[in-house]
Amino acid sequence: MDECSPLRPSFLNKRSYTHFDLVRSNQFLHTFFSPNNIENNICNHSFYPFIKFTSITGKIKRVANKVKFNTKEREIMYASHLDSAIYSYYAEHLSEHYERFLKENELSEKVIAFRSINNKSNIHFANDVFDIVKSRKECAVLCLDVKKFFNSLDHVYLKKMWINLLKVEKLSQSNFKVFSSLTSYAYIDKIDILKALDIDFWQSKKVPMNRYCSPKDFREKIRAKDKNHIKINSKKAGIPQGSPVSAMLSNIYMMEFDVILSNFIKSINGSYFRYCDDIIIILDRKHLVPTRDFAYGLVREIHLEIQEEKTESIFFYKNKIGEISCSKPLKYLGLTFDGKNILIRESTLGRFSKKLKIKNEFSHGRKVHLRKRFSKTVTHHGKRTFHSYCYRAAKITQSIKIRQQIRPFWSRFRNAYGELDTS
């Protein structure tokens, strides 16, 4: 297997969460992943089960002029420290091959998720799409979403794409070992771990632990057959969402799809972009229906399914005064575009508003003490806050409207906590 040679390999990334194993030293990892040892080490390695938890995010949607707040559940799984280092190593190794594939097939600017592209962010990607729409003035935009993407990746097809990417007849023993650990993966719910080891849930949050248990306790209290805590993915589809290599494998899975659909769109003078399971196509209106049918058929061929309720066809056209109008605003990567204005999505603003309200209620009686702290996590005084994101979006898209959107939140903060002394 080719040796990875980045400035700092991602398998050396610090991982501070609690799992079944201890954090490994850089010296150990360098030895483990050395060219002379890696193949044998992977073949003899036993992977720990993934730890699973459910991430719940709020979703705000306007229906019939009424705002509805729903929740969306997503199962996240994370691997042990050494397992994560292994997956990171393979993600980098596969990335070298994948980037060559994209360049050879003129897809480098079309497949935009989970990749570093000229230091661009999602704001740039969305703005690029909006600029194409502006330049065409009259066009249709087809938005497709793959249903339960990570849970639906067919194992046989994934293996085929992995082999095609490496340009080999079959996977090496080490590659196959990693492939098997991600398809027939073992996992355990975090709550079950705490119960089996008699660990208090809230105490575990307050007091960081080096590991959940010793190898002996793992064998006797977690892995023992009579305990029945560990589950195995027995389906012929699905990979864990959360491992360092899962994002790369999702892109590898779509290789052939991207080539065929991108070439088809190019032949009708359209533009194609894919961000993970979100597909967006900009084209002439006359090509909309045949393109949609072609894309649907292509998705079925790779054993996936389009989420019908999220499929959208949006039409942009010149109005009577020569300005660009649309059948409804185009939503893409957190921003919306109506032909004239670029805005932050309403659902994104709603989630931030709810978070601000919760912080306000939480800080009751301690507002002076928490004013400066919250200003660095909520307002533009912080480096990676919602406000700083909005200011970047306004600058990149040159949208005055975005600044107008977030002005009320800053006023609300001042009303709740008073003026901030930044001296």
Short mmCIF file of C-alpha atoms in Angstrom, two decimals, residues 6-206:
data_model
loop_
_atom_site.label_atom_id
_atom_site.label_comp_id
_atom_site.label_asym_id
_atom_site.label_seq_id
_atom_site.Cartn_x
_atom_site.Cartn_y
_atom_site.Cartn_z
CA PRO A 6 1.10 14.76 4.36
CA LEU A 7 2.83 17.39 6.53
CA ARG A 8 1.02 16.05 9.59
CA PRO A 9 -0.80 12.75 9.02
CA SER A 10 -4.35 12.80 10.35
CA PHE A 11 -3.73 9.57 12.25
CA LEU A 12 -1.71 11.75 14.67
CA ASN A 13 -4.72 13.98 15.40
CA LYS A 14 -5.41 14.29 19.12
CA ARG A 15 -8.51 12.38 20.22
CA SER A 16 -9.65 13.21 23.73
CA TYR A 17 -12.99 11.39 23.97
CA THR A 18 -13.59 8.34 26.16
CA HIS A 19 -13.68 4.90 24.54
CA PHE A 20 -12.63 1.32 25.30
CA ASP A 21 -8.94 1.96 24.63
CA LEU A 22 -6.40 4.55 25.76
CA VAL A 23 -5.08 7.42 23.66
CA ARG A 24 -1.93 6.26 21.86
CA SER A 25 1.32 8.22 21.82
CA ASN A 26 2.69 9.69 18.60
CA GLN A 27 5.70 7.39 18.90
CA PHE A 28 3.44 4.33 19.02
CA LEU A 29 1.41 5.55 16.02
CA HIS A 30 4.49 6.31 13.92
CA THR A 31 5.74 2.79 14.57
CA PHE A 32 2.33 1.21 13.96
CA PHE A 33 1.89 2.98 10.61
CA SER A 34 5.46 2.66 9.36
CA PRO A 35 5.68 1.15 5.84
CA ASN A 36 7.33 -2.01 7.15
CA ASN A 37 4.66 -2.65 9.80
CA ILE A 38 1.35 -1.30 8.52
CA GLU A 39 0.18 -4.25 6.42
CA ASN A 40 0.88 -6.84 9.10
CA ASN A 41 -0.47 -4.63 11.91
CA ILE A 42 -3.80 -4.06 10.17
CA CYS A 43 -4.23 -7.73 9.29
CA ASN A 44 -3.68 -8.73 12.92
CA HIS A 45 -5.70 -5.88 14.44
CA SER A 46 -8.99 -6.46 16.28
CA PHE A 47 -11.41 -3.55 15.95
CA TYR A 48 -13.41 -2.45 18.97
CA PRO A 49 -17.16 -1.90 18.47
CA PHE A 50 -18.29 1.60 17.55
CA ILE A 51 -20.04 3.56 20.29
CA LYS A 52 -23.40 4.86 19.13
CA PHE A 53 -25.41 7.86 20.25
CA THR A 54 -28.33 9.73 18.73
CA SER A 55 -27.84 13.35 17.72
CA ILE A 56 -31.06 15.38 17.85
CA THR A 57 -31.22 18.68 15.99
CA GLY A 58 -34.09 21.10 15.76
CA LYS A 59 -35.66 21.85 12.40
CA ILE A 60 -37.86 24.86 11.75
CA LYS A 61 -40.22 24.92 8.80
CA ARG A 62 -42.86 27.40 7.71
CA VAL A 63 -46.14 25.74 6.67
CA ALA A 64 -49.15 27.84 5.65
CA ASN A 65 -47.59 30.96 7.24
CA LYS A 66 -47.13 29.08 10.52
CA VAL A 67 -43.74 28.16 11.94
CA LYS A 68 -43.37 24.52 12.97
CA PHE A 69 -40.48 23.22 15.06
CA ASN A 70 -39.56 19.57 14.49
CA THR A 71 -36.63 17.44 15.57
CA LYS A 72 -34.37 15.35 13.38
CA GLU A 73 -32.57 12.32 14.77
CA ARG A 74 -29.27 11.09 13.35
CA GLU A 75 -27.36 8.06 14.59
CA ILE A 76 -23.68 8.87 15.06
CA MET A 77 -21.02 6.25 15.77
CA TYR A 78 -17.43 6.85 16.79
CA ALA A 79 -14.54 4.41 16.79
CA SER A 80 -11.89 3.73 19.42
CA HIS A 81 -8.69 5.79 19.40
CA LEU A 82 -6.52 3.34 17.49
CA ASP A 83 -9.38 2.34 15.18
CA SER A 84 -9.95 6.02 14.37
CA ALA A 85 -6.26 6.44 13.60
CA ILE A 86 -6.47 3.46 11.22
CA TYR A 87 -9.55 4.89 9.50
CA SER A 88 -7.83 8.29 9.23
CA TYR A 89 -4.79 6.65 7.65
CA TYR A 90 -6.97 4.91 5.05
CA ALA A 91 -8.97 8.09 4.41
CA GLU A 92 -5.74 9.87 3.47
CA HIS A 93 -4.48 6.93 1.41
CA LEU A 94 -7.75 6.67 -0.54
CA SER A 95 -7.95 10.45 -0.89
CA GLU A 96 -4.75 10.51 -2.95
CA HIS A 97 -6.27 8.08 -5.44
CA TYR A 98 -9.65 9.81 -5.36
CA GLU A 99 -8.24 13.26 -6.09
CA ARG A 100 -6.44 11.85 -9.14
CA PHE A 101 -9.70 10.27 -10.28
CA LEU A 102 -11.55 13.61 -9.96
CA LYS A 103 -8.87 15.45 -11.92
CA GLU A 104 -8.84 12.86 -14.69
CA ASN A 105 -12.62 13.10 -15.05
CA GLU A 106 -12.91 16.91 -14.65
CA LEU A 107 -14.92 16.56 -11.43
CA SER A 108 -12.68 18.50 -9.04
CA GLU A 109 -15.05 21.49 -8.92
CA LYS A 110 -18.26 19.43 -9.06
CA VAL A 111 -17.93 17.04 -6.10
CA ILE A 112 -17.56 19.49 -3.22
CA ALA A 113 -18.29 17.69 0.07
CA PHE A 114 -15.57 16.50 2.50
CA ARG A 115 -12.76 17.97 0.41
CA SER A 116 -10.41 20.93 0.61
CA ILE A 117 -10.91 22.98 -2.57
CA ASN A 118 -8.88 26.19 -2.84
CA ASN A 119 -9.69 27.10 0.79
CA LYS A 120 -13.36 27.44 -0.12
CA SER A 121 -16.17 27.06 2.40
CA ASN A 122 -19.83 26.14 1.95
CA ILE A 123 -20.55 29.85 1.56
CA HIS A 124 -18.30 29.97 -1.52
CA PHE A 125 -19.87 26.82 -2.97
CA ALA A 126 -23.39 28.21 -2.56
CA ASN A 127 -22.35 31.56 -4.01
CA ASP A 128 -20.81 29.81 -7.03
CA VAL A 129 -24.16 28.14 -7.74
CA PHE A 130 -26.03 31.44 -7.35
CA ASP A 131 -23.55 33.16 -9.71
CA ILE A 132 -24.23 30.52 -12.39
CA VAL A 133 -27.98 31.12 -12.03
CA LYS A 134 -27.41 34.89 -12.29
CA SER A 135 -25.31 34.49 -15.43
CA ARG A 136 -27.94 32.29 -17.11
CA LYS A 137 -30.84 34.56 -16.04
CA GLU A 138 -33.43 32.09 -17.35
CA CYS A 139 -32.99 28.49 -16.27
CA ALA A 140 -34.30 25.63 -14.17
CA VAL A 141 -32.64 24.25 -11.03
CA LEU A 142 -33.22 20.61 -10.12
CA CYS A 143 -32.51 19.71 -6.47
CA LEU A 144 -32.31 16.01 -5.52
CA ASP A 145 -31.66 14.37 -2.17
CA VAL A 146 -30.61 10.73 -1.68
CA LYS A 147 -32.68 8.96 0.97
CA LYS A 148 -30.84 7.63 4.05
CA PHE A 149 -27.54 7.91 2.21
CA PHE A 150 -24.97 6.37 4.60
CA ASN A 151 -27.41 3.69 5.76
CA SER A 152 -28.12 2.63 2.16
CA LEU A 153 -24.63 2.21 0.68
CA ASP A 154 -24.64 -1.28 -0.85
CA HIS A 155 -21.64 -3.31 0.33
CA VAL A 156 -21.02 -5.21 -2.90
CA TYR A 157 -21.13 -2.02 -4.97
CA LEU A 158 -18.92 -0.15 -2.46
CA LYS A 159 -16.32 -2.90 -2.68
CA LYS A 160 -16.45 -2.72 -6.48
CA MET A 161 -15.86 1.06 -6.44
CA TRP A 162 -13.02 0.66 -3.91
CA ILE A 163 -11.33 -1.85 -6.23
CA ASN A 164 -11.89 0.40 -9.26
CA LEU A 165 -10.38 3.38 -7.46
CA LEU A 166 -7.20 1.50 -6.57
CA LYS A 167 -7.11 -0.09 -10.06
CA VAL A 168 -6.53 -3.59 -8.69
CA GLU A 169 -8.18 -6.96 -9.29
CA LYS A 170 -9.12 -7.42 -5.64
CA LEU A 171 -8.60 -5.68 -2.30
CA SER A 172 -5.44 -6.49 -0.40
CA GLN A 173 -5.83 -8.31 2.90
CA SER A 174 -5.43 -5.09 4.91
CA ASN A 175 -7.86 -3.12 2.72
CA PHE A 176 -10.40 -5.92 2.99
CA LYS A 177 -9.97 -6.00 6.77
CA VAL A 178 -10.84 -2.29 6.97
CA PHE A 179 -13.70 -2.74 4.48
CA SER A 180 -15.18 -5.56 6.59
CA SER A 181 -14.91 -3.54 9.80
CA LEU A 182 -17.02 -0.79 8.17
CA THR A 183 -19.66 -3.03 6.57
CA SER A 184 -20.14 -5.81 9.12
CA TYR A 185 -19.47 -3.30 11.85
CA ALA A 186 -20.09 -3.94 15.54
CA TYR A 187 -21.59 -1.22 17.73
CA ILE A 188 -22.94 -0.62 21.22
CA ASP A 189 -25.20 2.11 22.54
CA LYS A 190 -23.46 4.51 24.91
CA ILE A 191 -26.26 4.13 27.48
CA ASP A 192 -25.75 0.35 27.50
CA ILE A 193 -22.05 0.85 28.29
CA LEU A 194 -22.82 3.01 31.29
CA LYS A 195 -25.42 0.57 32.57
CA ALA A 196 -23.19 -2.48 32.10
CA LEU A 197 -20.30 -0.81 33.92
CA ASP A 198 -22.52 0.85 36.56
CA ILE A 199 -21.35 4.35 35.61
CA ASP A 200 -23.56 7.33 36.46
CA PHE A 201 -24.49 9.20 33.28
CA TRP A 202 -24.16 12.74 34.69
CA GLN A 203 -21.02 11.93 36.64
CA SER A 204 -19.40 10.61 33.47
CA LYS A 205 -19.96 14.02 31.87
CA LYS A 206 -18.43 15.92 34.78
#
